[in-house]
Amino acid sequence: MQQTPEWLLERVVLVGIRAANPDHGYRMFETMNDRGARLTAVDRLKSHLLSHVGAGEDQLNTQWHEMLRELAIDREDPTAASRFIKAFLLARCARENCDDDRRQIETNLNVWVRRNAARLGLVAERPQHFMQFVQDLLKSARLFRPFLAACRALKRDRDRLEAMLFNERNGLSCQAVAVLAAIDPDDQPSAAKDKGRLVAAYIDRWYALRALQDLPVQSADVENLVHATLVPLLRGCCTVADVASALGDLAVRDGGSTRDAVTLGLRGNNAHQIRYLLARATAYVEEACQRPHDVLAYLDRDRFHIEHLWANHHHRVIREIPDVVVFRSRRNQLGGLGLLMGRENSSLNDLPLTDKAASYARSNVLLGIIAPGYDRRNPLLRDFTKTHKFDKVLRSFGPRETMTSVVQTRQELYLRLFEHIWNPERLGLAVTSPSQHSGPDELTATARPVATRRRPAPGRRRTDVARMIEAHILTPGTRIVLTYCSTDHWATIEEDGGIVLTATGGTPYGRVDEAGAVARGTKTCQGMNEWHIENEDGVRTSLRTLRDTAVASGAL
């Protein structure tokens, strides 16, 4: 028998700890296991639940692992379980409009569960409630699995969950919270899919409307929609019909119209939104004409480029549009854009529109229709045009058509397509109030005549100019001026901080940098430095100086 090494006898101390009961053992395990791979918040939550479930420990442990398997859509995503449990807690357990709950769940979900155990019914005297909590998690995970899959791949099937993928790609991942708020753990799978589809479609429509109205689509805006509006609304819905009715009513109250986007176009910070609108319109027409298409390819900026119908050569249209700022603005409008495969776009370079039209005929319908005679051998396109009364806008253009005429016609075409794509009734939202618009395909419906119903206030921009408007340092309607190459360019500040160039009189630019770049004809512009206000004596003060003075005085 070998002798025990001296270092083991002299330097190693063994300490034994006896657990009084299984609950005590789990508590010690959770507290002391800080070696090797550290426990995650999900591991700690599981340990907490196991320590209180009593005789059902093995059953709970089995169901917990079943839940994890349901969420294992992507094996390379170790955070899937944590994100799902957080979404579940936010959707079904957190207090409504409570920022503190949201913050604690996002940062340390297991601690939040412990602190809110009494409100959740997770008390030591009722071990069955711990089991029920895990069962609800498991059932919800099973119902949510199709939505997880839909967020990763586009599947054109009867479930029609493509809006989930669109929302995910548009950075609206908190849609999971709204979907889980609508789904009850005891729902049938078909009912759960229908509820989730309606929620995802509503969020997709909300995103499109915001983009069309040139309103902010930042994470704070999306989170406010989900947590302050959708979760409280959807928690009160039981059936699919309830969800459809609630979201339809909300769509009515949203207000806004595609008609607000008569001059919307490409600018400094909205390329993603413009590409998305173009991709959805392009795919919609391709599908209507039964042509093979790939909307995900349209969304890929490496495969498809945003094509300008007019090259950046003002001299070609100078007789029609003498003002170069108006030319630049009109060239970038939706009506002057399309989606074209990258290699085709490179080959066309800066050819005039009449020379490019023949090449467009080989592309998608929305670009191909520009070429004269494109629809002669396309009966499906003619049927689509006739059915939707698009004959005046979905058409070709001859060599004598002006730039203004083409852009305005195609802008109208896009807006009418958007009315169809995001029509609430087409999406399944139950809009019960009669429309006061001229056609059945209007995107917006008219609110019911209820005195207490009000249209929500428009989204507020998060720029220095918007902040100065809110602080009454600037007033809506203030005129500002930028001088470039000895030319003054004037603009007006709107109530929400948008900047409208006097030369164009169109949709406001979100930032002074963008408005300045258009006015100057450059890619960038230090807008706060270059835009000035002018007093009655003609003295000019830059917006940056105005802002810095307000900050120094404490007014901002």
Coordinates of C-alpha atoms in Angstrom, one line a residue:
M1 CA 0.0 0.0 0.0
Q2 CA 1.4 3.4 -1.1
Q3 CA 1.9 6.0 1.5
T4 CA -0.3 9.2 1.3
P5 CA 1.8 12.1 0.0
E6 CA 2.9 14.6 2.7
W7 CA 1.4 17.5 0.8
L8 CA -2.1 16.0 0.9
L9 CA -1.8 15.5 4.7
E10 CA -0.3 18.9 5.4
R11 CA -1.9 21.2 2.9
V12 CA -5.4 19.9 1.9
V13 CA -8.3 20.6 4.2
L14 CA -11.5 18.7 3.6
V15 CA -14.7 20.3 4.9
G16 CA -18.0 18.4 5.0
I17 CA -21.3 20.1 4.9
R18 CA -24.5 18.2 5.6
A19 CA -27.7 19.3 4.1
A20 CA -30.7 19.1 6.5
N21 CA -33.1 18.3 3.6
P22 CA -33.3 18.4 -0.2
D23 CA -34.3 22.1 -0.2
H24 CA -31.3 23.0 1.9
G25 CA -29.1 21.0 -0.5
Y26 CA -30.4 22.9 -3.6
R27 CA -29.8 26.2 -1.8
M28 CA -26.2 25.2 -1.0
F29 CA -25.6 24.1 -4.6
E30 CA -26.9 27.3 -6.0
T31 CA -24.9 29.4 -3.6
M32 CA -21.6 27.6 -3.7
N33 CA -21.2 26.4 -7.3
D34 CA -18.9 29.1 -8.5
R35 CA -16.1 27.0 -10.0
G36 CA -15.8 25.8 -13.6
A37 CA -18.6 26.9 -15.9
R38 CA -20.6 29.5 -13.9
L39 CA -24.3 29.1 -13.5
T40 CA -26.5 31.2 -15.8
A41 CA -29.6 33.0 -14.6
V42 CA -31.6 30.1 -16.2
D43 CA -29.7 27.5 -14.2
R44 CA -30.3 29.5 -11.0
L45 CA -34.0 29.8 -11.8
K46 CA -34.2 26.0 -12.4
S47 CA -32.4 25.4 -9.1
H48 CA -34.8 27.7 -7.2
L49 CA -37.8 25.9 -8.7
L50 CA -36.4 22.4 -8.0
S51 CA -35.8 23.4 -4.4
H52 CA -39.5 24.0 -3.8
V53 CA -41.2 21.4 -5.9
G54 CA -41.0 18.6 -3.3
A55 CA -41.8 15.1 -4.5
G56 CA -42.2 16.3 -8.1
E57 CA -38.5 17.1 -8.5
D58 CA -37.8 14.4 -11.1
Q59 CA -40.9 15.4 -13.1
L60 CA -40.0 19.0 -13.1
N61 CA -36.4 18.3 -14.1
T62 CA -37.7 16.2 -17.0
Q63 CA -40.1 18.9 -18.2
W64 CA -37.4 21.6 -17.9
H65 CA -35.2 19.7 -20.3
E66 CA -38.1 19.2 -22.6
M67 CA -38.6 22.9 -22.7
L68 CA -34.9 23.5 -23.5
R69 CA -35.2 21.0 -26.4
E70 CA -38.2 22.8 -27.8
L71 CA -36.1 26.0 -27.9
A72 CA -33.1 24.4 -29.5
I73 CA -33.8 25.6 -33.0
D74 CA -30.2 26.8 -33.4
R75 CA -27.7 24.8 -31.5
E76 CA -25.1 27.6 -31.9
D77 CA -27.4 29.9 -29.9
P78 CA -26.8 29.3 -26.2
T79 CA -29.0 32.2 -25.1
A80 CA -32.3 31.0 -26.7
A81 CA -33.7 29.7 -23.4
S82 CA -32.8 32.8 -21.5
R83 CA -34.4 35.0 -24.2
F84 CA -37.6 32.9 -24.2
I85 CA -38.0 32.9 -20.4
K86 CA -37.4 36.7 -20.3
A87 CA -40.0 37.2 -23.0
F88 CA -42.5 34.9 -21.2
L89 CA -42.1 36.8 -17.9
L90 CA -42.4 40.1 -19.7
A91 CA -45.4 39.0 -21.6
R92 CA -47.4 37.2 -18.9
C93 CA -46.0 38.1 -15.5
A94 CA -44.5 41.5 -15.3
R95 CA -46.6 44.4 -14.1
E96 CA -48.0 46.5 -16.9
N97 CA -46.0 49.7 -17.7
C98 CA -43.5 48.9 -15.0
D99 CA -40.0 49.9 -16.2
D100 CA -38.4 48.4 -13.0
D101 CA -39.9 45.0 -13.7
R102 CA -38.6 45.1 -17.3
R103 CA -35.1 46.2 -16.2
Q104 CA -34.8 43.5 -13.6
I105 CA -36.1 40.7 -15.8
E106 CA -33.7 41.7 -18.6
T107 CA -30.7 41.9 -16.2
N108 CA -31.4 39.1 -13.6
L109 CA -34.5 37.1 -14.3
N110 CA -34.0 34.6 -11.4
V111 CA -33.7 37.4 -8.9
W112 CA -36.9 39.0 -10.2
V113 CA -38.8 35.7 -9.8
R114 CA -37.6 35.3 -6.2
R115 CA -38.6 38.9 -5.3
N116 CA -42.0 38.5 -6.9
A117 CA -42.7 35.0 -5.7
A118 CA -45.8 35.9 -3.7
R119 CA -47.4 37.7 -6.7
L120 CA -46.6 34.8 -8.9
G121 CA -48.0 32.3 -6.4
L122 CA -44.6 30.6 -6.0
V123 CA -44.6 30.1 -2.2
A124 CA -43.1 27.3 -0.3
E125 CA -46.5 26.0 1.0
R126 CA -47.7 25.4 -2.6
P127 CA -45.2 23.2 -4.4
Q128 CA -47.8 22.4 -7.1
H129 CA -47.6 26.0 -8.2
F130 CA -43.9 25.6 -9.0
M131 CA -44.8 22.6 -11.1
Q132 CA -47.5 24.6 -12.9
F133 CA -45.1 27.4 -13.6
V134 CA -42.7 25.1 -15.3
Q135 CA -45.5 23.3 -17.2
D136 CA -46.7 26.7 -18.5
L137 CA -43.2 27.4 -19.6
L138 CA -43.0 24.1 -21.4
K139 CA -46.4 24.4 -23.1
S140 CA -45.6 28.0 -24.2
A141 CA -42.2 26.8 -25.6
R142 CA -43.9 24.2 -27.7
L143 CA -46.4 26.7 -29.0
F144 CA -43.6 29.2 -29.7
R145 CA -41.3 26.8 -31.5
P146 CA -42.9 27.5 -35.0
F147 CA -42.3 31.2 -34.5
L148 CA -38.7 30.6 -33.6
A149 CA -38.3 28.7 -36.8
A150 CA -40.1 31.4 -38.8
C151 CA -37.6 34.0 -37.5
R152 CA -34.7 32.0 -39.1
A153 CA -36.0 30.9 -42.5
L154 CA -38.8 32.0 -44.9
K155 CA -41.4 29.4 -45.4
R156 CA -44.4 30.0 -47.7
D157 CA -47.0 27.8 -46.1
R158 CA -50.5 28.0 -44.8
D159 CA -49.2 29.3 -41.5
R160 CA -48.2 32.6 -43.2
L161 CA -45.6 33.5 -40.6
E162 CA -43.3 35.4 -42.9
A163 CA -43.9 38.6 -41.0
M164 CA -42.0 37.1 -38.1
L165 CA -38.8 36.9 -40.3
F166 CA -39.4 40.4 -41.7
N167 CA -39.7 41.8 -38.2
E168 CA -36.6 40.0 -37.0
R169 CA -34.6 41.4 -39.9
N170 CA -35.9 44.9 -39.2
G171 CA -34.6 44.8 -35.6
L172 CA -38.1 44.2 -34.0
S173 CA -37.0 41.1 -32.0
C174 CA -39.1 42.2 -29.0
Q175 CA -42.1 41.0 -31.1
A176 CA -41.6 37.7 -29.1
V177 CA -43.0 39.4 -26.0
A178 CA -46.1 40.5 -27.8
V179 CA -46.7 37.1 -29.4
L180 CA -46.4 35.4 -26.0
A181 CA -48.8 37.9 -24.5
A182 CA -51.4 36.8 -27.0
I183 CA -50.8 33.1 -26.6
D184 CA -52.2 31.1 -23.7
P185 CA -50.2 28.0 -22.6
D186 CA -53.4 26.0 -23.1
D187 CA -54.1 27.2 -26.6
Q188 CA -54.3 24.7 -29.5
P189 CA -51.3 24.9 -31.8
S190 CA -53.5 26.2 -34.7
A191 CA -55.0 28.9 -32.5
A192 CA -51.5 29.9 -31.2
K193 CA -50.2 30.2 -34.8
D194 CA -53.1 32.4 -35.8
K195 CA -52.7 34.7 -32.9
G196 CA -48.9 35.0 -33.4
R197 CA -49.4 35.6 -37.1
L198 CA -51.8 38.5 -36.4
V199 CA -49.5 40.1 -33.9
A200 CA -46.5 39.8 -36.2
A201 CA -48.5 41.2 -39.1
Y202 CA -49.6 44.2 -37.0
I203 CA -46.0 45.0 -36.0
D204 CA -44.9 44.7 -39.6
R205 CA -47.6 47.1 -40.7
W206 CA -46.6 49.5 -37.8
Y207 CA -43.0 49.4 -39.0
A208 CA -44.1 50.1 -42.7
L209 CA -46.3 53.0 -41.6
R210 CA -43.5 54.5 -39.5
A211 CA -41.1 54.3 -42.4
L212 CA -43.6 55.8 -44.8
Q213 CA -44.4 58.7 -42.4
D214 CA -40.6 59.3 -41.9
L215 CA -41.0 58.7 -38.1
P216 CA -38.4 57.1 -35.8
V217 CA -38.1 53.3 -35.9
Q218 CA -35.6 52.9 -33.1
S219 CA -35.5 50.3 -30.3
A220 CA -37.1 52.6 -27.8
D221 CA -40.1 53.2 -30.2
V222 CA -40.6 49.4 -30.7
E223 CA -40.3 48.6 -27.0
N224 CA -42.8 51.3 -26.2
L225 CA -45.2 49.8 -28.7
V226 CA -44.8 46.3 -27.3
H227 CA -44.7 47.0 -23.6
A228 CA -47.0 50.0 -23.3
T229 CA -49.6 49.1 -25.9
L230 CA -49.6 45.5 -27.2
V231 CA -48.9 43.6 -24.0
P232 CA -51.7 45.2 -21.9
L233 CA -54.1 44.9 -24.9
L234 CA -53.3 41.2 -25.7
R235 CA -53.3 40.0 -22.2
G236 CA -57.1 40.6 -22.2
C237 CA -57.6 38.5 -25.4
C238 CA -58.7 34.9 -25.1
T239 CA -59.6 33.8 -28.7
V240 CA -58.1 34.4 -32.1
A241 CA -61.2 36.6 -32.8
D242 CA -60.4 38.6 -29.8
V243 CA -56.8 39.2 -31.0
A244 CA -58.0 40.1 -34.5
S245 CA -60.6 42.5 -33.2
A246 CA -58.2 44.2 -30.7
L247 CA -55.5 44.7 -33.2
G248 CA -57.9 45.8 -35.9
D249 CA -59.3 48.4 -33.5
L250 CA -55.7 49.5 -32.7
A251 CA -54.9 49.8 -36.5
V252 CA -57.9 52.1 -36.8
R253 CA -56.7 54.3 -34.0
D254 CA -53.1 54.4 -35.3
G255 CA -54.0 56.9 -38.0
G256 CA -51.6 57.8 -40.7
S257 CA -51.8 57.0 -44.4
T258 CA -49.6 56.1 -47.3
R259 CA -50.7 59.4 -48.8
D260 CA -48.4 61.1 -46.4
A261 CA -45.5 59.7 -48.3
V262 CA -46.0 61.5 -51.7
T263 CA -42.4 62.7 -51.7
L264 CA -40.7 60.1 -49.5
G265 CA -37.4 58.8 -50.8
L266 CA -33.9 57.7 -50.1
R267 CA -31.8 59.8 -47.8
G268 CA -28.8 59.5 -45.4
N269 CA -30.2 57.2 -42.8
N270 CA -33.2 55.4 -44.2
A271 CA -31.7 53.1 -46.8
H272 CA -32.7 50.0 -44.9
Q273 CA -36.3 51.1 -44.7
I274 CA -36.5 52.2 -48.3
R275 CA -35.0 48.8 -49.4
Y276 CA -37.6 47.0 -47.3
L277 CA -40.5 48.9 -48.9
L278 CA -39.1 48.3 -52.4
A279 CA -38.5 44.6 -51.7
R280 CA -42.0 44.1 -50.4
A281 CA -43.6 45.9 -53.4
T282 CA -41.4 44.0 -55.8
A283 CA -42.2 40.6 -54.3
Y284 CA -45.9 41.4 -54.1
V285 CA -46.1 42.1 -57.9
E286 CA -43.9 39.2 -58.8
E287 CA -46.1 36.9 -56.8
A288 CA -49.3 38.3 -58.3
C289 CA -47.9 37.6 -61.8
Q290 CA -46.9 34.1 -60.7
R291 CA -43.2 34.7 -61.3
P292 CA -40.5 33.1 -59.2
H293 CA -39.0 35.5 -56.8
D294 CA -37.0 35.7 -53.6
V295 CA -37.9 38.5 -51.2
L296 CA -34.8 37.7 -49.1
A297 CA -32.6 38.3 -52.1
Y298 CA -34.2 41.7 -52.6
L299 CA -33.4 42.5 -49.0
D300 CA -29.7 41.6 -49.6
R301 CA -27.9 44.7 -50.5
D302 CA -25.0 42.7 -52.1
R303 CA -27.3 40.8 -54.4
F304 CA -29.7 43.6 -55.3
H305 CA -28.9 47.3 -55.5
I306 CA -31.2 50.2 -55.1
E307 CA -31.4 51.4 -58.7
H308 CA -31.8 55.1 -59.5
L309 CA -33.8 55.5 -62.7
W310 CA -31.9 58.7 -63.4
A311 CA -28.2 59.0 -63.1
N312 CA -26.8 61.9 -61.1
H313 CA -26.4 64.2 -64.1
H314 CA -28.5 67.3 -63.6
H315 CA -27.6 68.7 -67.0
R316 CA -29.8 66.1 -68.7
V317 CA -33.0 67.5 -67.2
I318 CA -31.9 71.1 -66.5
R319 CA -34.6 72.5 -68.8
E320 CA -37.3 70.7 -67.0
I321 CA -35.8 71.1 -63.5
P322 CA -33.5 74.1 -63.3
D323 CA -32.9 73.8 -59.5
V324 CA -30.3 71.2 -58.7
V325 CA -31.6 70.7 -55.2
V326 CA -35.1 69.8 -56.6
F327 CA -33.4 67.4 -59.0
R328 CA -31.5 65.6 -56.3
S329 CA -34.6 65.3 -54.1
R330 CA -36.8 64.1 -57.0
R331 CA -34.1 61.6 -58.2
N332 CA -34.1 60.0 -54.7
Q333 CA -37.9 59.7 -54.4
L334 CA -39.4 56.2 -54.2
G335 CA -40.9 56.8 -57.6
G336 CA -37.4 57.2 -59.0
L337 CA -36.1 54.0 -57.5
G338 CA -36.3 50.2 -58.0
L339 CA -34.4 47.0 -57.2
L340 CA -31.9 45.6 -59.7
M341 CA -29.4 42.8 -59.5
G342 CA -26.0 44.1 -58.6
R343 CA -24.2 42.8 -61.7
E344 CA -26.9 44.3 -64.0
N345 CA -26.7 47.6 -62.1
S346 CA -23.0 47.8 -62.6
S347 CA -23.3 47.1 -66.4
L348 CA -25.8 49.9 -66.9
N349 CA -23.7 52.4 -65.1
D350 CA -25.1 55.9 -65.7
L351 CA -27.0 55.4 -69.0
P352 CA -30.1 57.5 -69.6
L353 CA -33.5 56.0 -68.6
T354 CA -34.5 55.4 -72.3
D355 CA -31.4 53.4 -72.9
K356 CA -31.8 51.3 -69.7
A357 CA -35.5 50.5 -70.2
A358 CA -34.7 47.5 -72.5
S359 CA -32.4 46.0 -69.8
Y360 CA -35.1 46.5 -67.2
A361 CA -37.4 44.2 -69.2
R362 CA -35.2 41.3 -68.1
S363 CA -35.5 42.2 -64.4
N364 CA -38.6 42.2 -62.2
V365 CA -42.0 43.5 -63.2
L366 CA -41.8 46.8 -61.4
L367 CA -38.8 47.8 -63.4
G368 CA -39.6 45.9 -66.5
I369 CA -43.0 47.6 -67.0
I370 CA -41.1 50.8 -67.7
A371 CA -40.1 49.4 -71.1
P372 CA -42.7 50.0 -73.9
G373 CA -44.6 46.9 -74.8
Y374 CA -43.6 45.0 -71.7
D375 CA -47.1 43.8 -70.9
R376 CA -48.2 42.7 -74.4
R377 CA -47.2 39.0 -73.8
N378 CA -48.0 39.0 -70.1
P379 CA -51.7 38.2 -69.5
L380 CA -51.2 37.7 -65.8
L381 CA -49.8 41.2 -65.5
R382 CA -52.7 42.7 -67.5
D383 CA -55.2 40.8 -65.2
F384 CA -53.4 42.1 -62.1
T385 CA -53.5 45.7 -63.5
K386 CA -57.1 45.5 -64.4
T387 CA -58.2 43.9 -61.1
H388 CA -56.5 46.5 -59.0
K389 CA -57.2 49.4 -61.4
F390 CA -53.5 50.1 -61.8
D391 CA -53.7 50.9 -65.5
K392 CA -52.8 54.5 -65.0
V393 CA -49.8 53.9 -62.8
L394 CA -48.4 50.4 -63.6
R395 CA -47.5 51.3 -67.2
S396 CA -44.6 52.0 -69.5
F397 CA -43.1 55.3 -70.4
G398 CA -42.1 56.7 -73.8
P399 CA -39.0 58.7 -74.5
R400 CA -40.9 62.0 -74.2
E401 CA -42.1 61.5 -70.7
T402 CA -40.6 64.0 -68.3
M403 CA -38.7 63.1 -65.1
T404 CA -41.3 64.7 -63.0
S405 CA -44.2 62.8 -64.7
V406 CA -42.4 59.4 -64.3
V407 CA -41.5 59.9 -60.7
Q408 CA -44.9 61.1 -59.6
T409 CA -46.6 58.3 -61.5
R410 CA -44.4 55.6 -60.0
Q411 CA -44.6 57.2 -56.5
E412 CA -48.4 56.8 -56.8
L413 CA -47.9 53.2 -57.9
Y414 CA -45.8 52.3 -54.9
L415 CA -48.2 54.0 -52.5
R416 CA -51.1 52.1 -53.9
L417 CA -49.2 48.8 -53.7
F418 CA -48.4 49.5 -50.1
E419 CA -52.1 50.1 -49.5
H420 CA -52.7 46.5 -50.7
I421 CA -49.8 44.9 -48.9
W422 CA -50.6 46.4 -45.5
N423 CA -54.3 46.6 -45.8
P424 CA -55.5 45.6 -42.2
E425 CA -58.3 43.4 -43.6
R426 CA -55.9 41.6 -45.9
L427 CA -53.7 40.9 -42.8
G428 CA -56.6 39.4 -41.0
L429 CA -57.2 42.3 -38.6
A430 CA -60.9 42.8 -37.9
V431 CA -61.6 46.4 -38.9
T432 CA -65.3 46.7 -38.1
S433 CA -65.8 50.4 -38.7
P434 CA -66.8 51.4 -42.3
S435 CA -64.1 53.1 -44.4
Q436 CA -64.7 56.6 -45.5
H437 CA -62.1 56.3 -48.3
S438 CA -63.0 56.0 -52.0
G439 CA -61.6 52.5 -52.5
P440 CA -61.6 49.2 -50.6
D441 CA -57.8 48.9 -50.6
E442 CA -57.0 51.9 -48.4
L443 CA -54.3 51.2 -45.9
T444 CA -56.0 53.2 -43.2
A445 CA -59.5 52.9 -41.9
T446 CA -61.6 55.6 -40.2
A447 CA -62.0 55.6 -36.5
R448 CA -65.3 54.8 -35.0
P449 CA -67.3 57.9 -33.8
V450 CA -66.5 57.5 -30.2
A451 CA -65.8 60.8 -28.3
T452 CA -63.1 59.4 -26.1
R453 CA -61.0 58.0 -28.9
R454 CA -58.0 60.1 -30.0
R455 CA -55.3 59.6 -32.5
P456 CA -52.0 59.1 -30.7
A457 CA -49.5 61.9 -30.9
P458 CA -47.0 61.6 -33.7
G459 CA -43.6 60.1 -33.0
R460 CA -41.0 62.6 -31.7
R461 CA -37.6 62.6 -33.3
R462 CA -34.5 62.3 -31.1
T463 CA -32.3 65.0 -32.5
D464 CA -30.8 68.1 -31.1
V465 CA -33.3 70.2 -33.2
A466 CA -36.2 68.2 -31.8
R467 CA -35.0 68.7 -28.3
M468 CA -34.7 72.4 -28.8
I469 CA -38.3 72.5 -30.1
E470 CA -39.4 70.6 -27.0
A471 CA -37.5 73.1 -24.8
H472 CA -39.0 76.1 -26.6
I473 CA -35.6 77.2 -27.7
L474 CA -36.8 76.9 -31.3
T475 CA -40.4 77.2 -32.5
P476 CA -42.1 75.2 -35.2
G477 CA -41.9 77.2 -38.5
T478 CA -38.5 78.6 -37.8
R479 CA -36.6 79.2 -41.0
I480 CA -33.0 78.2 -41.2
V481 CA -30.4 78.9 -43.9
L482 CA -27.3 77.1 -45.2
T483 CA -24.8 78.9 -47.5
Y484 CA -22.8 76.7 -49.9
C485 CA -20.8 77.9 -52.9
S486 CA -22.3 81.4 -52.4
T487 CA -25.8 80.1 -52.6
D488 CA -28.3 80.3 -49.8
H489 CA -30.5 77.3 -49.2
W490 CA -33.5 77.8 -46.9
A491 CA -35.5 75.3 -44.9
T492 CA -38.2 75.2 -42.3
I493 CA -38.2 73.3 -39.0
E494 CA -41.4 71.4 -38.3
E495 CA -43.1 70.7 -35.0
D496 CA -41.5 67.3 -34.6
G497 CA -38.0 68.5 -35.5
G498 CA -38.2 67.6 -39.2
I499 CA -36.4 69.8 -41.8
V500 CA -38.3 70.7 -45.0
L501 CA -36.2 72.2 -47.7
T502 CA -37.9 75.3 -49.2
A503 CA -36.8 74.3 -52.7
T504 CA -38.6 70.9 -52.5
G505 CA -41.5 71.5 -50.1
G506 CA -41.7 67.8 -49.6
T507 CA -41.3 65.2 -46.8
P508 CA -39.2 66.5 -44.0
Y509 CA -35.7 65.2 -43.5
G510 CA -35.1 63.7 -40.1
R511 CA -31.7 65.4 -39.4
V512 CA -30.1 68.6 -40.4
D513 CA -27.2 66.6 -41.7
E514 CA -29.3 64.9 -44.3
A515 CA -31.1 68.1 -45.4
G516 CA -27.7 69.8 -45.6
A517 CA -26.2 67.0 -47.7
V518 CA -29.1 67.3 -50.2
A519 CA -28.9 71.1 -50.4
R520 CA -25.1 70.9 -50.9
G521 CA -25.1 67.9 -53.2
T522 CA -22.5 66.1 -51.0
K523 CA -22.5 62.8 -49.2
T524 CA -22.1 64.4 -45.7
C525 CA -22.8 67.6 -44.0
Q526 CA -22.1 69.0 -40.5
G527 CA -25.6 70.2 -40.2
M528 CA -25.5 71.8 -36.8
N529 CA -22.5 73.9 -37.9
E530 CA -23.8 74.8 -41.3
W531 CA -27.5 75.6 -40.8
H532 CA -28.1 79.0 -39.2
I533 CA -31.1 81.0 -37.9
E534 CA -31.2 84.6 -39.0
N535 CA -32.7 87.4 -36.8
E536 CA -34.4 90.6 -38.0
D537 CA -31.1 92.4 -38.4
G538 CA -29.7 89.7 -40.6
V539 CA -27.3 88.3 -38.0
R540 CA -26.9 84.5 -38.3
T541 CA -26.3 82.1 -35.5
S542 CA -25.5 78.4 -36.1
L543 CA -27.7 75.7 -34.6
R544 CA -24.7 74.4 -32.8
T545 CA -24.0 77.7 -31.1
L546 CA -27.7 78.0 -30.2
R547 CA -27.6 74.5 -28.7
D548 CA -24.4 75.0 -26.8
T549 CA -25.7 78.3 -25.3
A550 CA -28.9 76.6 -24.2
V551 CA -26.9 73.7 -22.6
A552 CA -24.6 76.2 -20.8
S553 CA -27.6 78.1 -19.4
G554 CA -29.4 75.0 -18.3
A555 CA -32.3 75.5 -20.7
L556 CA -31.5 72.3 -22.5

